[in-house]
CSV table of C-alpha atoms in Angstrom, one decimal:
chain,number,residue,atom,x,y,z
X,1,UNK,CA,58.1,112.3,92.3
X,2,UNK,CA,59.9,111.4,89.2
X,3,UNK,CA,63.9,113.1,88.3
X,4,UNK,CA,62.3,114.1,85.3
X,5,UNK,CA,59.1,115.6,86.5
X,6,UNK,CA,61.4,117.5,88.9
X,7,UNK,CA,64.1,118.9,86.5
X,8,UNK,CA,64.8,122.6,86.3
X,9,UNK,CA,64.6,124.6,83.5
X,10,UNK,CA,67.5,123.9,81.0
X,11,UNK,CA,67.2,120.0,81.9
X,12,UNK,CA,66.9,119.0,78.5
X,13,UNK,CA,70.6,121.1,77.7
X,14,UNK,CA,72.0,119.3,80.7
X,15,UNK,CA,71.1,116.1,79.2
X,16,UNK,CA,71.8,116.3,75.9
X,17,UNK,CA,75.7,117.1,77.1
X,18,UNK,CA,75.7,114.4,79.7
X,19,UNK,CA,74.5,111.7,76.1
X,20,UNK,CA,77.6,113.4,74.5
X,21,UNK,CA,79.7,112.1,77.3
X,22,UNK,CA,78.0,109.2,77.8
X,23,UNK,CA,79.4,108.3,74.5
X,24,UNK,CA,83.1,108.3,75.1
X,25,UNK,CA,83.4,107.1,78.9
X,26,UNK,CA,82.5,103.6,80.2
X,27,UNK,CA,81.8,101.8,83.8
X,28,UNK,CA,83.3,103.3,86.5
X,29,UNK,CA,85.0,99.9,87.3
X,30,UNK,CA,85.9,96.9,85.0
X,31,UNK,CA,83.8,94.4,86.6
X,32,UNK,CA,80.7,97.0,86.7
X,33,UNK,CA,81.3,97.9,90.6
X,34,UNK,CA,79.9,101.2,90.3
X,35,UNK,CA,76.0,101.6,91.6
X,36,UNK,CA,74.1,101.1,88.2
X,37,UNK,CA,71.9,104.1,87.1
X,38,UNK,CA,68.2,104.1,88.7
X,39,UNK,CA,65.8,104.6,85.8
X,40,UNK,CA,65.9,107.9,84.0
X,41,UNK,CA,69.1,108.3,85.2
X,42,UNK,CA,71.1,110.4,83.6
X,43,UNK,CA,73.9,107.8,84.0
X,44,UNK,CA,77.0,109.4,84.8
X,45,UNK,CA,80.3,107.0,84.9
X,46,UNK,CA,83.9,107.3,84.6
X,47,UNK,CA,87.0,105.2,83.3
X,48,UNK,CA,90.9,105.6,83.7
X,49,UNK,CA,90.9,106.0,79.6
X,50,UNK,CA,88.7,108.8,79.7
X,51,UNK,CA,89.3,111.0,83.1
X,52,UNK,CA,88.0,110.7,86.4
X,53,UNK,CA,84.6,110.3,88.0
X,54,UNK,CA,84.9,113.8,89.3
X,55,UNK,CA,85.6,115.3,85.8
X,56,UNK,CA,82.6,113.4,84.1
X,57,UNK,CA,80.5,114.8,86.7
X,58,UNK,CA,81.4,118.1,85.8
X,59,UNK,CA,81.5,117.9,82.8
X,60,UNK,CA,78.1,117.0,83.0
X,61,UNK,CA,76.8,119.9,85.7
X,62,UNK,CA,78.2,122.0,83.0
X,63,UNK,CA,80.8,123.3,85.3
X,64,UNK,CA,84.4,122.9,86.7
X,65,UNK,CA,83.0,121.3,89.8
X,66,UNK,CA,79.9,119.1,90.5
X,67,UNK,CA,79.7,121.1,93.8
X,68,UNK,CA,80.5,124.5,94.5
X,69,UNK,CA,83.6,126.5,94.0
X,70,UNK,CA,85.3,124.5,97.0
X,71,UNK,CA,85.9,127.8,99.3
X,72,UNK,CA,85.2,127.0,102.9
X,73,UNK,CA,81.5,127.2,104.7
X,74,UNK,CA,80.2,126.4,101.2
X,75,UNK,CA,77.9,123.6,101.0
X,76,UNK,CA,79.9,121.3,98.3
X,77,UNK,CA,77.9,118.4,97.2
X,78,UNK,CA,76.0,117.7,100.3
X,79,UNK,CA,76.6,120.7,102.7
X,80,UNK,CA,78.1,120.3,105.6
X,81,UNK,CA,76.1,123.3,107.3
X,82,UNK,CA,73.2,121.0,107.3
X,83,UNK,CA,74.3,119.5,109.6
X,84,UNK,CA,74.8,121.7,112.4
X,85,UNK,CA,71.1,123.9,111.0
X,86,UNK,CA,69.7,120.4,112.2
X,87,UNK,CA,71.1,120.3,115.4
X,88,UNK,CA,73.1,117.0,114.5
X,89,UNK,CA,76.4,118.0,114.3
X,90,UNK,CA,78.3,116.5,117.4
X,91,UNK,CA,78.5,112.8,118.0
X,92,UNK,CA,78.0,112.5,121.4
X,93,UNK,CA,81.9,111.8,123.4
X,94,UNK,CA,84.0,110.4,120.4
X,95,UNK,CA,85.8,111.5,117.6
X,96,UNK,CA,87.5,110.3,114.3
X,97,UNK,CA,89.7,110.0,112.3
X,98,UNK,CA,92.1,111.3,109.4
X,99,UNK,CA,94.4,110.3,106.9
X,100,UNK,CA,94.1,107.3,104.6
X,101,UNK,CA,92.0,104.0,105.8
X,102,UNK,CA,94.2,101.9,107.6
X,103,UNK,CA,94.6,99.5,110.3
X,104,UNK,CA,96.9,101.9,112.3
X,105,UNK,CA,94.5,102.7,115.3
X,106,UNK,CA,94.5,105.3,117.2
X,107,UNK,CA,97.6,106.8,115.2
X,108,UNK,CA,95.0,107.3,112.1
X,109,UNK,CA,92.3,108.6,114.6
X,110,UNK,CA,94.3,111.4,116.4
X,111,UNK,CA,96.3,113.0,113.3
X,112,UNK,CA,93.5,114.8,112.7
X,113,UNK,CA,93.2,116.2,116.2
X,114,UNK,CA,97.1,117.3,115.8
X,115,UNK,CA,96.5,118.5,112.2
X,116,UNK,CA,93.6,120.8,113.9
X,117,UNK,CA,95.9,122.0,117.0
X,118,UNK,CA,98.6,122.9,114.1
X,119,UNK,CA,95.5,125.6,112.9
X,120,UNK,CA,96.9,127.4,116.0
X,121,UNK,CA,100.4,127.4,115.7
X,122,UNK,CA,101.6,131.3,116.4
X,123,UNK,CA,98.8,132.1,119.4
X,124,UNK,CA,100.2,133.6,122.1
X,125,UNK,CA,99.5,132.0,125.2
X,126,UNK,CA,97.7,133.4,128.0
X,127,UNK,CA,97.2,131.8,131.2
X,128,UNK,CA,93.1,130.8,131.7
X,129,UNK,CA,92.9,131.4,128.0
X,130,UNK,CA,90.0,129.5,125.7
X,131,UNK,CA,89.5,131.9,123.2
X,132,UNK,CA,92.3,131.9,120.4
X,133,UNK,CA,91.7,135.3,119.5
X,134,UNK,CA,93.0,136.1,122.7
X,135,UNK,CA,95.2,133.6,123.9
X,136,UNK,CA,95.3,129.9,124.9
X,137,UNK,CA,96.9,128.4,127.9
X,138,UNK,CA,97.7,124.4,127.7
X,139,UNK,CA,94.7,123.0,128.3
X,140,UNK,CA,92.5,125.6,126.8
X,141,UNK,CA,94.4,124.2,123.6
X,142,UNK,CA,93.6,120.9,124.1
X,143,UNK,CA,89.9,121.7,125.0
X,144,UNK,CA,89.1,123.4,122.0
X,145,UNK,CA,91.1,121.1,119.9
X,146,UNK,CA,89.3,117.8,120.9
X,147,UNK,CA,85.9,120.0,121.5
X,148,UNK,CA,85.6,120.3,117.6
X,149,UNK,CA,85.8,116.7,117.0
X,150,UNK,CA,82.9,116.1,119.6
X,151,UNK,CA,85.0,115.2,123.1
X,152,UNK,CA,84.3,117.4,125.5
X,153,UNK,CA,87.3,117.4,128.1
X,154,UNK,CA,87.3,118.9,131.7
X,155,UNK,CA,89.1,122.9,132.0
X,156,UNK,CA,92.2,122.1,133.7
X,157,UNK,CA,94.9,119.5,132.6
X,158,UNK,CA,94.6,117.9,136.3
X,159,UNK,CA,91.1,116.8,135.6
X,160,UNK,CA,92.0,116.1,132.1
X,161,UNK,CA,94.9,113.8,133.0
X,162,UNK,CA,91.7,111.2,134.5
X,163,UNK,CA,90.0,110.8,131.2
X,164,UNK,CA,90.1,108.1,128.2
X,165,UNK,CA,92.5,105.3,128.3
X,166,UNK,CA,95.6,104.8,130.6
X,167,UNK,CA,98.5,104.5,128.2
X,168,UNK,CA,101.7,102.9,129.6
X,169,UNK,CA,104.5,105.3,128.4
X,170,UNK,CA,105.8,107.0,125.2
X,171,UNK,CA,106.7,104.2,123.4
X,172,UNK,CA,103.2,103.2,123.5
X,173,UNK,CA,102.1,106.6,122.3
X,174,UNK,CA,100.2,107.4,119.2
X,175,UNK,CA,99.4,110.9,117.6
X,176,UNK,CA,96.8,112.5,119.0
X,177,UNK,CA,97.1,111.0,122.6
X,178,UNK,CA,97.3,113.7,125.6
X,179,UNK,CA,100.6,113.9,126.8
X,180,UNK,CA,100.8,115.3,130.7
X,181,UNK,CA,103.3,116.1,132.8
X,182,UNK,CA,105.1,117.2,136.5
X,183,UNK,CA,103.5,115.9,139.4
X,184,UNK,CA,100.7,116.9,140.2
X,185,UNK,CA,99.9,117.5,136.5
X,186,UNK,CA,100.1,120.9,135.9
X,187,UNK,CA,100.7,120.9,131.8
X,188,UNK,CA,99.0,118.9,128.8
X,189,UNK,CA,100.0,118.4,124.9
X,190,UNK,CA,99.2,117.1,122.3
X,191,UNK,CA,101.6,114.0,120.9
X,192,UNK,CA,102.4,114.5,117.4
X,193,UNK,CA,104.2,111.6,116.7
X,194,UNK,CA,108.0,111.2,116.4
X,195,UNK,CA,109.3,112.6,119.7
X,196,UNK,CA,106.9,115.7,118.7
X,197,UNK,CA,104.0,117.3,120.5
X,198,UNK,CA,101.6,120.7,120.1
X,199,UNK,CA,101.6,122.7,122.9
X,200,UNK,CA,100.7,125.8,124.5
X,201,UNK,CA,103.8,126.4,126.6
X,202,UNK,CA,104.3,129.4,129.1
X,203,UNK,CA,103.5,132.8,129.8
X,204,UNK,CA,105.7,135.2,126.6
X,205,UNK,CA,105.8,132.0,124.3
X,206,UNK,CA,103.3,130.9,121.4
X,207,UNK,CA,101.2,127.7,120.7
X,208,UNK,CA,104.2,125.5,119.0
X,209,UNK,CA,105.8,122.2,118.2
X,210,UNK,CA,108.3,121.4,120.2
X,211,UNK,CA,110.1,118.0,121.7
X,212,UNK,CA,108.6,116.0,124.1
X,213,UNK,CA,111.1,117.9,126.8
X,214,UNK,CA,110.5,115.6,129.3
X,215,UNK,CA,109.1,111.9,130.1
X,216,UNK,CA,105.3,112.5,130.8
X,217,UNK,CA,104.0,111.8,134.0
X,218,UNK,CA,100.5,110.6,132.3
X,219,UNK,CA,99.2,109.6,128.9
X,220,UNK,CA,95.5,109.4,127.8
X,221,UNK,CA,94.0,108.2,124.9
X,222,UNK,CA,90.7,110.0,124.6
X,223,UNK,CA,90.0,109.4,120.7
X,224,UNK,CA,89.1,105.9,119.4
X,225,UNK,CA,90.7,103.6,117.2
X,226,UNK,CA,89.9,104.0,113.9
X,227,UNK,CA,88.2,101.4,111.4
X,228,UNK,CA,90.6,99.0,109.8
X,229,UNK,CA,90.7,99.4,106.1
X,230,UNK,CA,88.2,96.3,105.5
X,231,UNK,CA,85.4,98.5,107.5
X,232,UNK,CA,86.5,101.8,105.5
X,233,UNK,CA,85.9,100.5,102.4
X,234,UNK,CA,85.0,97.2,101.7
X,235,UNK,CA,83.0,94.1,104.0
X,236,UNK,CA,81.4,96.5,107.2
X,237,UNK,CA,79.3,94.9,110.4
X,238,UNK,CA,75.5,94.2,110.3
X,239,UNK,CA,74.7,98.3,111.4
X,240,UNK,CA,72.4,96.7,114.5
X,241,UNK,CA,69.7,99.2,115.2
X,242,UNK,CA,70.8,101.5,112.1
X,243,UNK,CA,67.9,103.7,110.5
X,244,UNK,CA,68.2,102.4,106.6
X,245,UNK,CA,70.4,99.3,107.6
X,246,UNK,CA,68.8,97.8,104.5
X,247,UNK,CA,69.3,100.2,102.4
X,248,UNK,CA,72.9,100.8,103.2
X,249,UNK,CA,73.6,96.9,102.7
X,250,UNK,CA,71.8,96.4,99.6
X,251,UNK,CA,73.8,99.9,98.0
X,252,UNK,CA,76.8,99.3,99.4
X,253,UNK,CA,77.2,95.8,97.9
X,254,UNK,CA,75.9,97.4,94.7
X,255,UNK,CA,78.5,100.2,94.1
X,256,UNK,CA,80.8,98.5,96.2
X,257,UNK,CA,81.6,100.8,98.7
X,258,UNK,CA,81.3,100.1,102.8
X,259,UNK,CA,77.5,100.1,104.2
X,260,UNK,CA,79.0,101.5,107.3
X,261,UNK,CA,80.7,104.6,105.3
X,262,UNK,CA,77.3,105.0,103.7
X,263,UNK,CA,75.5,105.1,107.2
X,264,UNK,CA,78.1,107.6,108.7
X,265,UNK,CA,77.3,110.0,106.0
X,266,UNK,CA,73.8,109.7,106.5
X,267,UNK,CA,74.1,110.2,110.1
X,268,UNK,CA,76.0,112.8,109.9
X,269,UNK,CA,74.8,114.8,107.3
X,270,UNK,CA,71.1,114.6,108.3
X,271,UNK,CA,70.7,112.4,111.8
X,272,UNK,CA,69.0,109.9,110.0
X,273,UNK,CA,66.5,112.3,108.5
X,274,UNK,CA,65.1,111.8,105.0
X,275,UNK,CA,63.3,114.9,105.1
X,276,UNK,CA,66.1,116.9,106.0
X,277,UNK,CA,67.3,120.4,103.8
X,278,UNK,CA,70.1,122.4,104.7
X,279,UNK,CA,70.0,126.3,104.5
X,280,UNK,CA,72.0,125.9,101.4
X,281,UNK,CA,69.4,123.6,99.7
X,282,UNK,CA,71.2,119.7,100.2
X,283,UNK,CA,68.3,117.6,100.3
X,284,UNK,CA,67.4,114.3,102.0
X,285,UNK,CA,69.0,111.9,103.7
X,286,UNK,CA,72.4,112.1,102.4
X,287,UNK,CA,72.2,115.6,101.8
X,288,UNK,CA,72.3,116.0,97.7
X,289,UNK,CA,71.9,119.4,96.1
X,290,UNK,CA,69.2,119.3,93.6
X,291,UNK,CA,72.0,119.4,91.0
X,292,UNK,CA,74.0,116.3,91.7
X,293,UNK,CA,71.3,114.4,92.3
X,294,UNK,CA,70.1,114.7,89.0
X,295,UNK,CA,73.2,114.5,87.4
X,296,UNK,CA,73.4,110.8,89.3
X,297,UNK,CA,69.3,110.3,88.1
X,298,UNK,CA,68.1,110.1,91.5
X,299,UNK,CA,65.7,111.9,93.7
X,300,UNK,CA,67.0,112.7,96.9
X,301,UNK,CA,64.0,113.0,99.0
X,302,UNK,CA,63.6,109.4,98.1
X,303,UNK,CA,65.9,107.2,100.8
X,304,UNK,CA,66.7,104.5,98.4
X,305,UNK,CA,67.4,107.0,95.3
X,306,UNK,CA,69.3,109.3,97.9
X,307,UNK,CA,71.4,106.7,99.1
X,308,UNK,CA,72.4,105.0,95.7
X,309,UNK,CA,73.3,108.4,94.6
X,310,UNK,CA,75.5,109.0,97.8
X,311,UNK,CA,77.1,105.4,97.2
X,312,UNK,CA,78.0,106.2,93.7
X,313,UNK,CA,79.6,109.6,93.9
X,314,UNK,CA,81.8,107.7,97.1
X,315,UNK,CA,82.6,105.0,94.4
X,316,UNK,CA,83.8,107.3,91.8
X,317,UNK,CA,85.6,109.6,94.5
X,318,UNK,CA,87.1,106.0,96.6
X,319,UNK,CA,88.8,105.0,92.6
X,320,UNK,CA,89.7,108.5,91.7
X,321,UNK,CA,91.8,108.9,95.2
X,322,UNK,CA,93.0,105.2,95.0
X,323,UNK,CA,90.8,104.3,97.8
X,324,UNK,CA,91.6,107.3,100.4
X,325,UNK,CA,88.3,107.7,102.3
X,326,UNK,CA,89.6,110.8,103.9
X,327,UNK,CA,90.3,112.5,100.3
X,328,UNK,CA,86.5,111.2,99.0
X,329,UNK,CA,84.8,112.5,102.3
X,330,UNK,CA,86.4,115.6,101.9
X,331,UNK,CA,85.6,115.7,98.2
X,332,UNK,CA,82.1,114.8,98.9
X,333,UNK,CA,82.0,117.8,101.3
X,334,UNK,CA,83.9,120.2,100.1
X,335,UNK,CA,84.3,119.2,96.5
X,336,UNK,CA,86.8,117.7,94.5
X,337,UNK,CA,88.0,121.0,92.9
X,338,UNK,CA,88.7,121.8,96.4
X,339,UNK,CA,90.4,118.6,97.2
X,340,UNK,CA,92.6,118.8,93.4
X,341,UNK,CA,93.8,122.4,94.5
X,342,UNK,CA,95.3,121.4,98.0
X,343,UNK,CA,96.3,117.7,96.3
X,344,UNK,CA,94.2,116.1,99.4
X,345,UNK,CA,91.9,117.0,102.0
X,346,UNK,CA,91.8,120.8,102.2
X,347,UNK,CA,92.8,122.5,105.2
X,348,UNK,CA,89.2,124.0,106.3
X,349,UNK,CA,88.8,123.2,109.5
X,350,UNK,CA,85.2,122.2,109.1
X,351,UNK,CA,86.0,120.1,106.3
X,352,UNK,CA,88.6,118.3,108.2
X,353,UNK,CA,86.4,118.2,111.1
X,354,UNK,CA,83.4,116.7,109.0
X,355,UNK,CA,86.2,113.6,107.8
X,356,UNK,CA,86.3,113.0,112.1
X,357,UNK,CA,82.7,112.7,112.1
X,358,UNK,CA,81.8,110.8,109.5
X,359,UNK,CA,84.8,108.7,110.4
X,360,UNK,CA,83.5,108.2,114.3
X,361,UNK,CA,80.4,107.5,112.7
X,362,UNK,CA,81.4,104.9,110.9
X,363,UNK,CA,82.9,103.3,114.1
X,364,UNK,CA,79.6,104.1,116.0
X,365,UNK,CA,77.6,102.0,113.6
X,366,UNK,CA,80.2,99.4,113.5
X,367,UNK,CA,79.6,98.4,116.7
């Protein structure tokens, strides 16, 4: 089924602004990086000389935002409710990461889990506690913590202290790895970085940042390390056994942007599925709404169509954020109005635990 054939009413309007703006902006990149327009596309592109990708976009929807209106739980470009409607929301026993694509390892990987323990700073503590609107005790912190990015850890901090990697002491320490301590363990944290850590401390105190009090007696790395810049946005590893490995190669190369980012997004948006729709209406195998896809000129029930769409809004979003995958994911999820208003990733939890699955994703089909 043709873009055209499938257009909504007021199409034509739509358009008839977008070959007004077509007029003043250019190619998305100097050297014509950008994924080119499928035909009938309604080719949408951006320069530095005439504002960002994200604007154009707009501009073309007719709107302030190619998404939504960036408020959490809604859908943004792709929706990130789909996900879990489909029953493909957790990514089996590893997580991802946060901040912007480095080689930095594990650092990169757990600021997100510390950036989500931080979401309960103020909880009172109560011994046994799992439920933050009652109370959390240490490791019902952690457990919840590293439960939304897809690890599921044992109840107690003993039995967490014998899980991931053996790290050799502080020094060696990287945000996000479990910090435990006394002999047997009988406390756990979260290492923040910087002599730092998130805990839930003791019966009449409140889930806090505090110094790392005393030298633990055990540190686990229970996160993975993260992809090295290259695999975040440039050159990425042949995606053996991937659904779509083709595709993602062929459009990846085309707009420039990492086949492996490409094939996290698909796997976590839609587990693969091309036939996919969220309860908000994102369509297909990278989750488009009906909108934005034909803003971009493709059909997203189509794989190939659906997936250069996906690889050119990440290729507007990677040059309008200078190449922060973090800040496109979460503009691609949440929108970039939402991302402009917070100047980064928004703090919604789900958006920021959508970047840690796309992000172990990515290292998933790396591999």
């Amino acid at each position: 089924m043709s873009v055209a054939a499938a257009a909504p009413s007021g199409m034509t309007d739509v358009q008839a602004r977008i070959a007004a703006i077509q007029a003043r902006i250019g190619t998305l990149a100097a050297g014509g990086n950008v994924a080119k327009p499928l035909s009938g596309s309604l080719g949408l592109t951006a320069s530095a000389a005439t504002g960002s990708f994200s604007d154009s976009l707009a501009s073309a929807l007719g709107s302030s935002d190619p998404s939504s209106d960036g408020s959490e739980g809604s859908d943004g470009v792709l929706g990130l409710g789909s996900s879990s409607a489909l029953g493909v929301g957790a990514l089996g026993s590893t997580a991802g990461v946060s901040g912007t694509a480095s080689a930095t390892g594990a650092g990169s990987t757990g600021s997100v889990a510390v950036s989500l323990a931080k979401d309960y700073l103020g909880i009172p503590y109560l011994w046994g506690g799992t439920d933050p609107a009652k109370g959390l005790d240490c490791s019902g912190l952690t457990k919840l913590v590293y439960g939304k990015l897809g690890v599921t850890l044992p109840r107690v901090s003993a039995d967490q202290s014998k899980v991931g990697e053996k790290i050799p002491s502080l020094a060696q320490a990287q945000p996000g790895d479990l910090l435990f301590f006394h002999s047997p363990v009988t406390h756990v944290a979260i290492y923040a970085g910087g002599g730092k850590m998130v805990e839930a401390p003791h019966t009449g105190a409140k889930v806090r940042v505090s110094d790392v009090w005393a030298t633990p007696s055990v540190i686990r790395r229970v996160l993975p390390s993260g992809p090295s810049a290259t695999a975040a946005t440039g050159a990425a590893g042949a995606l053996t056994g991937t659904p779509y490995s083709a595709l993602f190669q062929s459009e990846g190369a085309r707009a420039g942007v990492s086949p492996a980012l490409l094939a996290a997004v698909a796997k976590t948006e839609s587990g693969f599925r091309s036939d996919a729709t969220s309860p908000a209406g994102a369509v297909g195998l990278m989750q488009l709404m009906p909108s934005t896809a034909a803003g971009l000129g493709v059909d997203p029930s189509d794989p190939r169509q659906a997936v250069r769409g996906a690889a050119t809004l990440l290729a507007g979003y990677l040059k309008d954020y200078s190449g922060d995958v973090d800040t496109a994911l979460a503009a691609y999820n949440a929108g970039p109005a939402a991302v402009r208003s917070y100047g980064g990733v928004p703090p919604y939890g789900e958006t920021k635990a959508y970047v840690a699955r796309v992000r172990a994703a990515m290292q998933e089909v790396s591999t």
